C-alpha atoms as one frame of an Amber mdcrd trajectory, in Angstrom:
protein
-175.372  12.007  23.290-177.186   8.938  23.220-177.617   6.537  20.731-181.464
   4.828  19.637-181.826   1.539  20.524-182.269  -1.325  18.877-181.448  -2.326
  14.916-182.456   0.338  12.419-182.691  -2.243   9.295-183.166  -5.625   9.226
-179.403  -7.279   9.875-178.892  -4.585  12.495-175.614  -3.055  11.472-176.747
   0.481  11.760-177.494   2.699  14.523-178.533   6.319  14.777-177.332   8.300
  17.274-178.326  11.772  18.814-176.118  14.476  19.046-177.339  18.139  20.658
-175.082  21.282  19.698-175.086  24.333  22.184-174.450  25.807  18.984-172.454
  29.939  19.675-172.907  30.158  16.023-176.494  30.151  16.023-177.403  30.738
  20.088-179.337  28.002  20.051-178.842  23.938  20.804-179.510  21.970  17.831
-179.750  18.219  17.328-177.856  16.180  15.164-178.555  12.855  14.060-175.813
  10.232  13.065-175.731   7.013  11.386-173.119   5.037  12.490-172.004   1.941
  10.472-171.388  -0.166  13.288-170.089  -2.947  11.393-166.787  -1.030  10.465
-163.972  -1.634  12.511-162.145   1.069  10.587-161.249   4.556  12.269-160.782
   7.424  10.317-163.917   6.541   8.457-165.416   9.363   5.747-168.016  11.530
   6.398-171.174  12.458   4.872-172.727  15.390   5.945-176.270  15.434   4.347
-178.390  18.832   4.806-182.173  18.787   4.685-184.631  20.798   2.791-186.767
  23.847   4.130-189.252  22.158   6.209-187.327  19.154   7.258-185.297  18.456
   9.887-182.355  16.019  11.268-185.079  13.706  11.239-186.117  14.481   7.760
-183.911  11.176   6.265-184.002   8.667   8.802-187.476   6.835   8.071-186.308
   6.196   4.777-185.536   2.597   4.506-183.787   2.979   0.890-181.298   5.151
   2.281-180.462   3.065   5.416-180.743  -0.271   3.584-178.245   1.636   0.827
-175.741   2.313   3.323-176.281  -1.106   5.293-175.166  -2.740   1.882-172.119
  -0.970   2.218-170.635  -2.853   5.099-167.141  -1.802   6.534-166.985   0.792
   3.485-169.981   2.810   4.655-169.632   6.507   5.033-170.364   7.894   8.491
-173.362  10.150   7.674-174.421  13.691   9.761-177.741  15.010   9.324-177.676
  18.741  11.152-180.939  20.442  11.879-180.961  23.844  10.035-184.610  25.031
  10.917-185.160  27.464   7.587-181.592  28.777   7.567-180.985  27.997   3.873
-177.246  27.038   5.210-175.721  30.519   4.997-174.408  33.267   7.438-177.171
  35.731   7.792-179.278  37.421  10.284-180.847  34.591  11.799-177.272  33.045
  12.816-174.044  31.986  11.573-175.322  28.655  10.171-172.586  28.059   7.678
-170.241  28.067  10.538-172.257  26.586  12.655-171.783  23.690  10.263-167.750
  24.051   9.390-166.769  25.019  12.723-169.172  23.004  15.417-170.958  20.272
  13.111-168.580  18.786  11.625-165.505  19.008  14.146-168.125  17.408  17.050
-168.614  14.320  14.510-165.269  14.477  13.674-164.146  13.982  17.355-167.245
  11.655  18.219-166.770   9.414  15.590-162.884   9.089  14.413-163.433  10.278
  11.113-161.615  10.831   8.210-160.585  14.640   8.157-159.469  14.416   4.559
-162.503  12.575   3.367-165.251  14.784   4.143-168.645  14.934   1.945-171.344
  17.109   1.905-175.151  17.256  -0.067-177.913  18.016   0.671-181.666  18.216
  -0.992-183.487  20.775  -2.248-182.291  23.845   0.589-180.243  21.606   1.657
-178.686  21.148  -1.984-178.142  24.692  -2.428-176.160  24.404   1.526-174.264
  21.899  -0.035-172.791  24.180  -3.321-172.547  26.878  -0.741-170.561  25.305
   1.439-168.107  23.920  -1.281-167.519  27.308  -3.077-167.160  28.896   0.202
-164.484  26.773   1.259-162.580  25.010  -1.496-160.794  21.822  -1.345-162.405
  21.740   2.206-164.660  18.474   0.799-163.540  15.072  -1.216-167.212  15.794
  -3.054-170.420  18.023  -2.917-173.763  17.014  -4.396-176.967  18.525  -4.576
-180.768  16.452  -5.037-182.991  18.854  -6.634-181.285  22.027  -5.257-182.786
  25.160  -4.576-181.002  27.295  -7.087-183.103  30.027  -8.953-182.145  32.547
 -12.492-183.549  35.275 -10.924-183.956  37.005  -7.229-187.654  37.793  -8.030
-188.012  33.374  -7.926-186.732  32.787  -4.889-188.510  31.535  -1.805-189.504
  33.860  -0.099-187.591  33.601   3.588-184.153  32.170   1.748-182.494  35.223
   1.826-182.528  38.261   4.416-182.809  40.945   1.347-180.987  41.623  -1.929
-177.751  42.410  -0.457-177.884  38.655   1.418-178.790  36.877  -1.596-175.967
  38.599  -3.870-173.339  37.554  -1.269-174.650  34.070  -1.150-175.910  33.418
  -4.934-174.256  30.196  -6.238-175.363  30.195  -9.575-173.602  33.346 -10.040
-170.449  32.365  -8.676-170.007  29.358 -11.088-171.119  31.148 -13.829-167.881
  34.125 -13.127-165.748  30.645 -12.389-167.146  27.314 -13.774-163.846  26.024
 -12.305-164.738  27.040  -8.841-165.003  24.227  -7.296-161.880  23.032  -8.106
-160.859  19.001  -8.250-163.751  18.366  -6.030-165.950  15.991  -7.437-169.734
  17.593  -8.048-173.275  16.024  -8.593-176.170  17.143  -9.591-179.929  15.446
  -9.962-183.101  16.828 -10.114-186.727  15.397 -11.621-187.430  16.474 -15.145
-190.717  18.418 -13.871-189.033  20.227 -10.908-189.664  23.527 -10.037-186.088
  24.048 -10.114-185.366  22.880 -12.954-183.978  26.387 -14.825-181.435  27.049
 -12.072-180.082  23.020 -11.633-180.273  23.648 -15.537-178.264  26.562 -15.765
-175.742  25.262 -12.667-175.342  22.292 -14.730-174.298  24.338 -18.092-172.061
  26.316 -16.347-169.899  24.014 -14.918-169.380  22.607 -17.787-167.849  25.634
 -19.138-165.216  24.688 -17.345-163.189  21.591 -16.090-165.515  20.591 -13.095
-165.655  17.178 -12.025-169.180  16.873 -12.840-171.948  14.156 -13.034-174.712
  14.945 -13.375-178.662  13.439 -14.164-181.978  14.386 -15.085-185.115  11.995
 -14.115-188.388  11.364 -14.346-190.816  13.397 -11.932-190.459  16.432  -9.606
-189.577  17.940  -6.326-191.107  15.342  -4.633-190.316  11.684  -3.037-193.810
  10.652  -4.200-192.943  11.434  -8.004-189.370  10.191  -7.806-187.179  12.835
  -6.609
């Protein structure tokens, strides 16, 4: 592990560090990047984990200078934030590898040990794939995570929309279909807190939609928001 040199924003209290997984999960290393608020002199910080979309990459977050100015603001009270690479796994146990446990049981314990954190204050989101990882992860393991959020998730009403490469075959996407679990349990998630965004012209818009109505069924902890534009950064994801 090695950490970047030099400041990442302007008053220099953040660095991002490299972390490589010989992952058994997935048979495969894997890189995770960390941001480390280096201006905390608290241990036991929280911990974000923050899963990308398809396409993306540990990388995938770190040139954006909202998000690192965002969590520069938040001096000693900033999260300690993991961003796992999870090629086109979609976040779930399947034939490709074990990538939900690569996350539970090697991700987040390595942080965990590397950085002092919090075990009682851990986060997870994620956009777009990486949204859908996110729900995943939290109904897969309740009261496991302080709060789960998703940024224009990839949830779908119907198998026939899905991407094509997100699931393995029918079978693998009835095992692993979130919508469908909070709609037989809109209280699934338990007292974890939940968000939910998306753009008002996303393709995903039906199943956030639907997600969205369906915890609020129930008694989720929910907040939730609708914007302007779509599924990308350019039109205000």
């Amino acid at each position: 592990e090695a950490p970047r040199p030099g400041p990442l924003v302007a008053d220099g209290t953040l660095r991002i560090h490299d972390l490589e997984i010989d992952s058994r999960a997935v048979d495969r290393e894997l890189e995770v990047s960390v941001i480390d608020p280096t201006e905390s002199t608290t241990t036991r910080r929280p911990l974000l984990v923050f899963l990308h979309g398809a396409g993306g990459s540990n990388e995938s977050v770190l040139d954006n200078r909202a998000v690192l100015s965002t969590l520069s603001g938040l001096g000693a009270v900033a999260p300690v934030v993991a961003f796992p690479d999870g090629e086109r796994s979609w976040w779930h146990n399947r034939a490709s590898g074990e990538w939900e446990s690569y996350v539970m049981r090697e991700v987040i314990p390595t942080v965990r040990r590397r950085f002092h954190t919090d075990p009682g204050r851990v986060a997870v989101g994620g956009i777009s794939m990486g949204g859908y990882g996110a729900y995943h992860l939290g109904l897969r393991h309740p009261g496991r995570f302080c709060a789960v959020g998703g940024h224009s998730a990839g949830l779908w009403l119907d198998e026939r929309e899905e991407f094509e490469g997100a699931f393995d075959d029918r079978a693998d996407y009835e095992r692993n279909d979130v919508l469908a679990a909070v709609r037989a349990d809109p209280d699934a998630f338990g007292d974890t807190s939940v968000w939910n965004d998306y753009g008002e012209e996303d393709w995903f818009v039906p199943g956030n939609a639907a997600f969205v109505a369906a915890l609020r069924e129930g008694d989720a902890n929910l907040t939730a928001h609708v914007w302007p534009g779509g599924h990308d950064e350019a039109e205000g994801r």
